[in-house]
Tab-separated table of C-alpha atoms and ligand atoms in Angstrom:
chain	number	residue	atom	x	y	z
A	1207	VAL	CA	134.600	97.486	75.968
A	1208	PRO	CA	135.175	98.673	72.574
A	1209	LEU	CA	135.341	101.634	72.333
A	1210	SER	CA	134.432	104.265	69.742
A	1211	ALA	CA	136.879	107.019	68.157
A	1212	ARG	CA	135.189	109.946	68.985
A	1213	SER	CA	134.601	108.601	72.680
A	1214	LEU	CA	138.131	108.047	73.234
A	1215	THR	CA	138.875	112.061	72.880
A	1216	SER	CA	136.832	111.862	76.550
A	1217	ALA	CA	137.406	113.008	79.859
A	1218	GLY	CA	135.572	110.311	80.627
A	1219	VAL	CA	137.415	107.455	78.864
A	1220	LEU	CA	140.624	108.964	81.098
A	1221	LEU	CA	139.274	108.407	84.007
A	1222	GLU	CA	138.275	105.279	83.392
A	1223	LEU	CA	141.797	104.397	81.890
A	1224	ILE	CA	143.158	106.336	85.478
A	1225	ARG	CA	140.386	104.949	87.806
A	1226	THR	CA	140.741	101.116	87.112
A	1227	GLY	CA	144.909	101.130	86.764
A	1228	ARG	CA	145.421	101.130	82.182
A	1229	ALA	CA	146.627	104.154	82.265
A	1230	ASN	CA	148.590	106.295	85.542
A	1231	THR	CA	150.156	108.881	84.061
A	1232	ARG	CA	150.103	111.241	81.141
A	1233	SER	CA	152.197	109.422	78.460
A	1234	GLU	CA	150.766	105.326	79.415
A	1235	LEU	CA	147.197	108.021	78.591
A	1236	ALA	CA	148.539	108.968	75.017
A	1237	ASN	CA	149.450	105.705	73.615
A	1238	VAL	CA	146.874	103.490	75.443
A	1239	THR	CA	143.773	105.694	73.521
A	1240	GLY	CA	147.044	107.210	70.816
A	1241	LEU	CA	145.294	110.619	72.121
A	1242	ALA	CA	148.212	113.337	71.150
A	1243	ARG	CA	149.185	114.771	74.499
A	1244	THR	CA	148.367	117.756	74.081
A	1245	THR	CA	144.595	116.735	73.804
A	1246	VAL	CA	145.655	114.028	76.768
A	1247	ALA	CA	146.921	117.510	78.931
A	1248	GLN	CA	144.332	119.391	77.624
A	1249	ARG	CA	140.917	116.199	79.087
A	1250	LEU	CA	144.020	116.342	82.199
A	1251	VAL	CA	143.008	120.345	82.956
A	1252	THR	CA	139.094	119.413	82.362
A	1253	LEU	CA	138.777	116.465	85.033
A	1254	PHE	CA	142.253	118.521	87.257
A	1255	ALA	CA	139.541	121.213	87.232
A	1256	HIS	CA	136.283	118.738	88.934
A	1257	ASN	CA	138.942	117.351	90.942
A	1258	PHE	CA	138.208	114.046	89.617
A	1259	VAL	CA	142.344	113.485	88.991
A	1260	ILE	CA	145.008	113.906	91.814
A	1261	GLU	CA	148.754	113.341	90.913
A	1262	ALA	CA	150.068	111.195	93.358
A	1263	GLY	CA	153.513	111.359	93.518
A	1264	GLY	CA	155.223	109.548	90.740
A	1265	VAL	CA	156.212	107.124	89.542
A	1266	PRO	CA	160.242	105.326	90.104
A	1267	SER	CA	162.311	104.526	86.663
A	1268	THR	CA	165.764	105.157	85.627
A	1269	GLY	CA	167.395	107.780	84.654
A	1270	GLY	CA	165.336	112.230	84.725
A	1271	ARG	CA	162.294	113.031	86.491
A	1272	PRO	CA	159.606	110.644	87.411
A	1273	PRO	CA	157.127	111.425	85.031
A	1274	ALA	CA	153.799	111.914	87.632
A	1275	PHE	CA	151.636	109.124	88.383
A	1276	LEU	CA	147.936	110.344	88.186
A	1277	ALA	CA	144.784	108.802	91.072
A	1278	PHE	CA	141.588	108.927	91.157
A	1279	ASN	CA	140.677	111.302	93.332
A	1280	SER	CA	137.825	109.200	95.458
A	1281	ARG	CA	136.720	111.749	97.690
A	1282	VAL	CA	135.537	113.561	94.915
A	1283	GLY	CA	132.078	112.470	96.115
A	1284	VAL	CA	129.797	110.073	98.278
A	1285	ILE	CA	127.624	107.863	97.959
A	1286	LEU	CA	125.124	106.824	100.495
A	1287	ALA	CA	124.390	103.335	100.853
A	1288	ALA	CA	121.614	101.101	103.206
A	1289	ASP	CA	121.668	97.883	103.202
A	1290	LEU	CA	118.086	96.967	104.753
A	1291	GLY	CA	117.062	93.822	106.705
A	1292	ALA	CA	114.723	92.435	108.393
A	1293	THR	CA	115.612	93.568	111.843
A	1294	ARG	CA	118.547	95.948	111.077
A	1295	ALA	CA	119.110	98.291	108.580
A	1296	ARG	CA	123.460	98.868	108.105
A	1297	LEU	CA	123.808	102.344	106.392
A	1298	ALA	CA	127.029	104.290	105.308
A	1299	VAL	CA	128.669	107.272	103.743
A	1300	SER	CA	130.834	105.921	101.105
A	1301	ASP	CA	134.061	107.316	98.667
A	1302	LEU	CA	133.433	106.824	94.852
A	1303	ALA	CA	135.226	103.599	95.402
A	1304	GLY	CA	133.001	102.694	97.849
A	1305	ALA	CA	134.633	102.490	100.543
A	1306	PRO	CA	132.737	102.938	104.237
A	1307	LEU	CA	133.275	107.281	105.664
A	1308	ALA	CA	131.364	106.739	108.035
A	1309	GLU	CA	128.153	104.033	108.682
A	1310	ARG	CA	125.503	103.410	111.290
A	1311	THR	CA	123.269	100.034	112.411
A	1312	LEU	CA	119.511	100.923	113.002
A	1313	GLU	CA	117.810	98.448	114.282
A	1314	VAL	CA	114.609	98.307	112.231
A	1315	ASP	CA	111.302	96.165	111.939
A	1316	LEU	CA	110.458	95.980	108.457
A	1317	ARG	CA	107.495	95.081	109.257
A	1318	GLN	CA	106.444	98.580	109.763
A	1319	GLY	CA	105.907	99.400	106.430
A	1320	PRO	CA	108.140	101.726	104.516
A	1321	ALA	CA	107.585	105.414	105.569
A	1322	PRO	CA	108.785	104.736	109.288
A	1323	VAL	CA	111.075	102.847	108.427
A	1324	LEU	CA	112.881	104.577	105.249
A	1325	GLU	CA	112.317	108.588	107.222
A	1326	ARG	CA	114.806	106.462	110.172
A	1327	VAL	CA	117.198	105.491	107.435
A	1328	GLU	CA	116.995	108.870	105.662
A	1329	ALA	CA	117.443	110.746	109.115
A	1330	ALA	CA	120.915	108.822	109.424
A	1331	PHE	CA	121.526	109.567	106.469
A	1332	ARG	CA	121.965	113.066	107.253
A	1333	ASP	CA	123.431	112.608	110.310
A	1334	LEU	CA	126.643	110.159	108.586
A	1335	LEU	CA	127.348	113.139	105.864
A	1336	GLU	CA	127.580	115.552	107.970
A	1337	GLN	CA	129.906	113.265	110.197
A	1338	VAL	CA	131.979	113.159	107.849
A	1339	GLY	CA	131.400	117.185	107.126
A	1340	ARG	CA	129.758	116.576	103.621
A	1341	GLY	CA	126.561	118.133	102.052
A	1342	ALA	CA	124.039	117.596	100.125
A	1343	ALA	CA	126.414	118.417	97.318
A	1344	ASP	CA	129.027	116.177	97.810
A	1345	VAL	CA	125.873	113.019	97.481
A	1346	ARG	CA	126.618	111.730	93.783
A	1347	GLY	CA	124.458	109.137	94.235
A	1348	VAL	CA	121.970	106.326	96.379
A	1349	GLY	CA	122.404	102.859	96.927
A	1350	ILE	CA	119.736	100.598	98.624
A	1351	GLY	CA	120.064	96.435	98.951
A	1352	VAL	CA	115.847	95.965	100.516
A	1353	PRO	CA	115.434	91.840	100.772
A	1354	ALA	CA	112.657	91.585	98.204
A	1355	PRO	CA	112.463	90.907	95.068
A	1356	ILE	CA	113.036	94.297	93.440
A	1357	ALA	CA	111.238	95.504	90.040
A	1358	LEU	CA	113.937	97.021	88.439
A	1359	ASP	CA	112.230	99.114	85.673
A	1360	ARG	CA	110.136	101.193	89.238
A	1361	GLY	CA	112.739	99.943	92.019
A	1362	ALA	CA	110.080	98.896	93.928
A	1363	PRO	CA	110.001	95.671	95.829
A	1364	ILE	CA	107.393	92.961	94.560
A	1365	ALA	CA	105.389	90.887	96.645
A	1366	PRO	CA	108.527	90.401	99.382
A	1367	PRO	CA	105.950	87.303	102.107
A	1368	LEU	CA	107.322	89.373	105.145
A	1369	MET	CA	107.063	92.941	104.874
A	1370	PRO	CA	103.495	93.409	104.236
A	1371	GLY	CA	103.063	97.472	103.001
A	1372	TRP	CA	105.662	97.398	100.674
A	1373	ASN	CA	104.224	95.469	97.905
A	1374	ARG	CA	105.443	98.030	95.299
A	1375	PHE	CA	106.460	100.601	97.170
A	1376	PRO	CA	108.506	103.224	95.121
A	1377	ILE	CA	112.073	102.641	97.582
A	1378	GLN	CA	113.617	104.565	94.130
A	1379	ALA	CA	111.525	107.330	94.225
A	1380	TRP	CA	111.210	107.795	97.749
A	1381	PHE	CA	114.903	108.956	97.784
A	1382	GLN	CA	114.624	110.344	94.490
A	1383	GLU	CA	112.540	113.253	96.002
A	1384	ARG	CA	115.277	113.770	98.458
A	1385	HIS	CA	118.292	113.774	96.719
A	1386	ASP	CA	119.526	115.145	93.431
A	1387	ALA	CA	121.334	112.076	92.634
A	1388	PRO	CA	120.935	109.018	90.484
A	1389	VAL	CA	118.654	105.992	93.102
A	1390	LEU	CA	119.629	102.676	92.847
A	1391	VAL	CA	117.177	99.935	94.419
A	1392	ASP	CA	118.281	96.269	93.923
A	1393	ASN	CA	118.076	92.480	95.582
A	1394	ASP	CA	120.014	92.267	99.106
A	1395	VAL	CA	121.576	89.156	97.403
A	1396	ASN	CA	122.547	90.971	94.500
A	1397	VAL	CA	124.024	94.456	96.289
A	1398	LEU	CA	126.109	91.466	97.965
A	1399	ALA	CA	127.866	89.292	95.483
A	1400	LEU	CA	128.025	92.933	93.473
A	1401	GLY	CA	129.960	93.357	96.848
A	1402	GLU	CA	131.727	90.296	96.808
A	1403	HIS	CA	133.193	90.235	93.471
A	1404	ARG	CA	134.375	93.337	92.597
A	1405	THR	CA	135.977	93.529	95.876
A	1406	TYR	CA	136.855	89.327	95.260
A	1407	TRP	CA	136.222	87.401	93.039
A	1408	ARG	CA	137.282	90.438	90.026
A	1409	ASN	CA	138.676	87.603	87.869
A	1410	VAL	CA	135.502	85.410	88.478
A	1411	GLU	CA	133.262	84.975	85.340
A	1412	ASN	CA	130.910	83.357	86.611
A	1413	LEU	CA	129.378	82.780	90.327
A	1414	LEU	CA	126.922	82.279	93.342
A	1415	TYR	CA	126.788	84.769	96.560
A	1416	VAL	CA	123.980	82.454	98.620
A	1417	LYS	CA	122.461	84.392	102.054
A	1418	VAL	CA	122.178	81.994	104.961
A	1419	ASP	CA	119.655	84.110	107.193
A	1420	ALA	CA	116.138	84.421	108.657
A	1421	GLY	CA	116.254	84.074	104.486
A	1422	ILE	CA	117.957	81.820	102.020
A	1423	GLY	CA	118.640	83.817	98.449
A	1424	CYS	CA	121.260	83.747	96.015
A	1425	GLY	CA	122.694	86.585	93.686
A	1426	ILE	CA	124.158	85.362	90.662
A	1427	VAL	CA	126.994	86.814	89.021
A	1428	ALA	CA	126.629	85.849	85.530
A	1429	GLY	CA	129.702	86.940	82.432
A	1430	GLY	CA	130.812	89.155	85.306
A	1431	GLN	CA	127.493	90.734	86.008
A	1432	ILE	CA	124.744	90.686	87.950
A	1433	HIS	CA	121.784	88.594	86.372
A	1434	ARG	CA	118.317	89.329	87.797
A	1435	GLY	CA	116.194	87.793	85.341
A	1436	GLU	CA	113.432	88.723	83.519
A	1437	ASN	CA	111.164	90.100	86.528
A	1438	GLY	CA	113.698	90.570	89.440
A	1439	GLY	CA	113.270	87.071	90.278
A	1440	ALA	CA	116.638	85.098	89.312
A	1441	GLY	CA	118.304	83.483	92.242
A	1442	ASP	CA	115.460	83.013	94.466
A	1443	ILE	CA	116.185	80.012	95.749
A	1444	GLY	CA	114.655	80.561	99.769
A	1445	HIS	CA	111.641	78.873	96.702
A	1446	ILE	CA	112.873	76.118	96.237
A	1447	ARG	CA	110.677	72.628	97.298
A	1448	LEU	CA	112.969	70.719	100.078
A	1449	ALA	CA	111.535	66.437	99.293
A	1450	GLY	CA	110.401	65.070	102.427
A	1451	HIS	CA	109.486	68.847	103.186
A	1452	GLU	CA	105.365	68.550	102.714
A	1453	GLU	CA	104.229	68.780	106.434
A	1454	ILE	CA	106.179	72.175	106.535
A	1455	GLN	CA	104.411	75.780	105.643
A	1456	CYS	CA	105.982	79.135	104.106
A	1457	PRO	CA	104.058	82.014	104.757
A	1458	CYS	CA	104.807	82.411	100.853
A	1459	GLY	CA	101.903	80.219	100.294
A	1460	ASN	CA	103.650	76.486	99.284
A	1461	VAL	CA	104.877	74.194	101.478
A	1462	GLY	CA	108.272	72.748	101.846
A	1463	CYS	CA	110.722	75.300	101.045
A	1464	LEU	CA	114.844	76.077	101.876
A	1465	GLU	CA	114.091	79.054	103.158
A	1466	ALA	CA	111.130	77.468	105.498
A	1467	VAL	CA	113.203	74.431	106.847
A	1468	ALA	CA	116.568	75.346	107.113
A	1469	GLY	CA	115.625	79.354	107.428
A	1470	GLY	CA	117.181	80.843	110.803
A	1471	PRO	CA	113.491	81.285	112.249
A	1472	ALA	CA	112.614	77.634	111.865
A	1473	ILE	CA	115.714	76.550	113.517
A	1474	ALA	CA	115.468	77.734	116.621
A	1475	ALA	CA	111.537	76.835	116.463
A	1476	ARG	CA	113.001	73.748	116.525
A	1477	LEU	CA	115.173	74.052	118.725
A	1478	THR	CA	112.699	74.959	121.169
A	1479	ARG	CA	110.557	71.980	120.470
A	1480	ALA	CA	113.769	70.283	121.433
A	1481	GLY	CA	113.748	71.916	125.034
A	1482	VAL	CA	116.951	74.563	123.902
A	1483	GLU	CA	114.932	78.190	123.757
A	1484	ALA	CA	116.392	79.841	120.942
A	1485	SER	CA	113.707	82.910	118.901
A	1486	THR	CA	115.357	84.319	115.704
A	1487	THR	CA	118.071	84.068	113.917
A	1488	GLN	CA	120.694	85.500	117.390
A	1489	ASP	CA	119.642	83.263	119.275
A	1490	VAL	CA	120.454	80.061	117.378
A	1491	VAL	CA	124.217	81.551	116.147
A	1492	GLN	CA	124.852	81.916	119.585
A	1493	LEU	CA	124.194	78.964	120.879
A	1494	ALA	CA	126.467	77.514	117.850
A	1495	LEU	CA	129.092	79.887	118.840
A	1496	ALA	CA	128.233	78.216	122.449
A	1497	GLY	CA	128.584	75.167	121.736
A	1498	ASP	CA	125.822	73.967	122.002
A	1499	ARG	CA	125.532	70.956	120.650
A	1500	GLN	CA	121.876	70.792	119.047
A	1501	ALA	CA	122.099	74.244	118.146
A	1502	VAL	CA	125.840	72.661	115.660
A	1503	HIS	CA	123.737	69.185	114.693
A	1504	GLU	CA	121.129	72.034	113.790
A	1505	ILE	CA	123.373	73.774	111.504
A	1506	ARG	CA	124.982	70.846	109.623
A	1507	ALA	CA	121.248	69.520	108.224
A	1508	THR	CA	120.668	72.829	107.461
A	1509	GLY	CA	124.069	72.770	105.040
A	1510	ARG	CA	122.788	69.369	103.896
A	1511	HIS	CA	119.615	70.974	103.251
A	1512	LEU	CA	120.741	74.384	101.053
A	1513	ALA	CA	123.625	71.473	99.288
A	1514	GLU	CA	121.297	69.854	98.511
A	1515	VAL	CA	119.140	72.597	95.869
A	1516	LEU	CA	122.997	74.179	95.110
A	1517	ALA	CA	123.861	71.092	93.807
A	1518	PHE	CA	121.125	71.589	91.220
A	1519	CYS	CA	122.487	75.402	90.549
A	1520	VAL	CA	125.965	73.952	90.029
A	1521	THR	CA	124.397	71.399	87.156
A	1522	CYS	CA	121.989	74.187	85.590
A	1523	PHE	CA	124.585	77.429	85.802
A	1524	ASN	CA	127.894	75.805	85.889
A	1525	PRO	CA	129.636	78.601	88.607
A	1526	SER	CA	133.718	78.612	89.750
A	1527	ALA	CA	133.062	80.002	92.848
A	1528	ILE	CA	129.880	79.583	95.430
A	1529	ILE	CA	130.234	82.198	98.151
A	1530	ILE	CA	127.984	81.540	101.189
A	1531	GLY	CA	126.942	84.463	103.891
A	1532	GLY	CA	124.432	85.858	106.468
A	1533	ASP	CA	124.796	85.426	109.934
A	1534	VAL	CA	123.940	81.260	110.173
A	1535	ALA	CA	127.113	81.350	107.811
A	1536	ALA	CA	128.708	82.342	110.088
A	1537	ALA	CA	127.850	80.667	113.102
A	1538	HIS	CA	130.131	77.818	111.959
A	1539	GLU	CA	131.933	75.900	110.327
A	1540	GLN	CA	130.392	72.741	109.419
A	1541	LEU	CA	128.143	75.248	108.214
A	1542	LEU	CA	130.678	74.721	105.031
A	1543	ALA	CA	131.761	71.626	106.252
A	1544	GLY	CA	128.970	69.788	105.156
A	1545	MET	CA	127.701	71.805	102.245
A	1546	ARG	CA	131.259	71.628	100.400
A	1547	GLU	CA	130.658	67.203	101.374
A	1548	MET	CA	126.479	67.523	100.105
A	1549	ILE	CA	126.820	69.634	97.154
A	1550	PHE	CA	130.210	67.415	95.092
A	1551	LYS	CA	128.705	64.642	95.819
A	1552	ARG	CA	125.926	65.859	94.219
A	1553	SER	CA	127.419	67.496	91.708
A	1554	LEU	CA	128.423	65.933	87.758
A	1555	PRO	CA	132.173	65.689	88.106
A	1556	GLY	CA	132.645	68.210	85.173
A	1557	SER	CA	130.359	70.598	86.274
A	1558	ALA	CA	131.900	70.432	90.800
A	1559	ALA	CA	135.851	70.503	89.291
A	1560	GLU	CA	137.285	74.171	89.992
A	1561	LEU	CA	133.766	74.443	92.164
A	1562	ARG	CA	134.795	76.755	95.387
A	1563	VAL	CA	133.014	76.838	98.042
A	1564	VAL	CA	133.406	79.275	100.257
A	1565	ARG	CA	132.893	81.542	103.702
A	1566	GLY	CA	132.182	85.652	102.124
A	1567	ARG	CA	134.907	87.821	102.890
A	1568	LEU	CA	132.726	91.286	103.630
A	1569	GLY	CA	130.978	90.027	106.702
A	1570	ASP	CA	127.931	92.737	108.184
A	1571	ARG	CA	128.719	95.580	105.671
A	1572	ALA	CA	129.132	93.455	101.920
A	1573	GLY	CA	126.059	95.110	102.077
A	1574	VAL	CA	127.550	98.362	102.323
A	1575	ILE	CA	129.896	97.846	100.025
A	1576	GLY	CA	127.829	96.552	97.788
A	1577	ALA	CA	125.168	99.131	97.595
A	1578	ALA	CA	127.346	102.303	96.651
A	1579	LEU	CA	130.062	99.490	94.018
A	1580	MET	CA	126.445	99.392	92.935
A	1581	VAL	CA	126.096	102.889	92.704
A	1582	ALA	CA	129.725	103.840	91.359
A	1583	GLU	CA	129.776	101.311	88.801
A	1584	VAL	CA	126.886	103.840	87.343
A	1585	VAL	CA	127.997	106.832	88.451
A	1586	LEU	CA	131.700	106.636	86.849
A	1587	THR	CA	130.893	105.159	83.269
A	1588	PRO	CA	132.806	107.382	81.470
A	1589	GLU	CA	128.952	108.637	79.479
A	1590	SER	CA	127.727	110.302	83.507
A	1591	ILE	CA	132.162	112.427	84.150
A	1592	ASP	CA	131.477	113.234	81.121
A	1593	GLN	CA	127.908	114.750	80.914
A	1594	ALA	CA	129.325	115.509	85.562
A	1595	VAL	CA	132.140	118.163	83.420
A	1596	GLU	CA	129.788	119.037	81.298
A	1597	ARG	CA	126.592	120.001	83.536
A	1598	GLU	CA	129.060	121.233	86.907
A	1599	PRO	CA	131.199	124.251	87.261
A	1600	ALA	CA	134.482	123.261	88.927
A	1601	ARG	CA	135.211	123.074	91.322
A	1602	LEU	CA	139.259	123.336	92.842
A	1603	GLN	CA	138.193	124.465	95.634
A	1604	SER	CA	137.972	121.095	98.121
A	1605	ALA	CA	139.363	117.072	97.982
B	1767	ZN	ZN1	107.475	79.326	100.265
């Protein structure tokens, strides 16, 4: 990112250099920015006064006193993060590096509508804050992942088929009324994709994160950033039509959608018809993990259906990696085995040559970690830090 001459002198830019590991001593900061050491020292006084930077011991050097190592103080504030699912919400109070300090899982039913669900999330946030000994003033941002397309300008879901009452409900504004800090709301798979990308795939420009659960969706990282498309609908692959399944009605109104054929509830329904009792995605996962042959067979079939769609995506988008997450993905290696084979068979050799198809590594914490990182990236920009040090009184007392 090119930095203007003026912005090079700001405390926010120095913090960015420290936080990203590009400069962690006073002389490195002077070298990288071209600033005089006295100017660097002045900016550091500001960052120390606001507790954004801590000195973390010495760096080994040959001869003389080791220069003090400067580190970002990720505990200077906290982020409230929530990953809302159809039946479960995972919540966390996280530090500014995205690491959860305290976590909680709530059983929820999004079909109850936004108010009762969000009230419980907010109450749990307050509990978690108390648990880690923090208060409202420590909250630097709120990040929420929702299983629906989100209009980013208004932070509201758009026509989510399985969430009656949530259409255009202003989730962002709802939390904004309760917190004096930025609130960001995004589609759950975008949040998941961001979490995995920033944690394990930072050096990769283009990847797809596919969530296979009750629903099926895809988060797209293009050029290192989340690609949302014109109105937040990019990657909604669960509603791509599979050939040969026209008899299956999808709640979205179309027929033969990938999600209606291969999502968790669809698998459960087929198992039940075959005499193996199952009603939820979790039932399917349990059966597969227990080695039920019918369930394993169904999960392999899901892998093939997914691969059919993903082979098209690979040709259109040419990603370096496809990360598979969600409960169904966790159930069996067979899902990935079947998918890899079919994706490579169906894609052009050129676009699939370097492609990796792997399981997500953050597991069921990917959502809260991604939601916290989504907020951190906004509240830690040099501009935001410069505004914060201007606006807030110095607070040297707590770390
Ligand atoms: Zn559909």
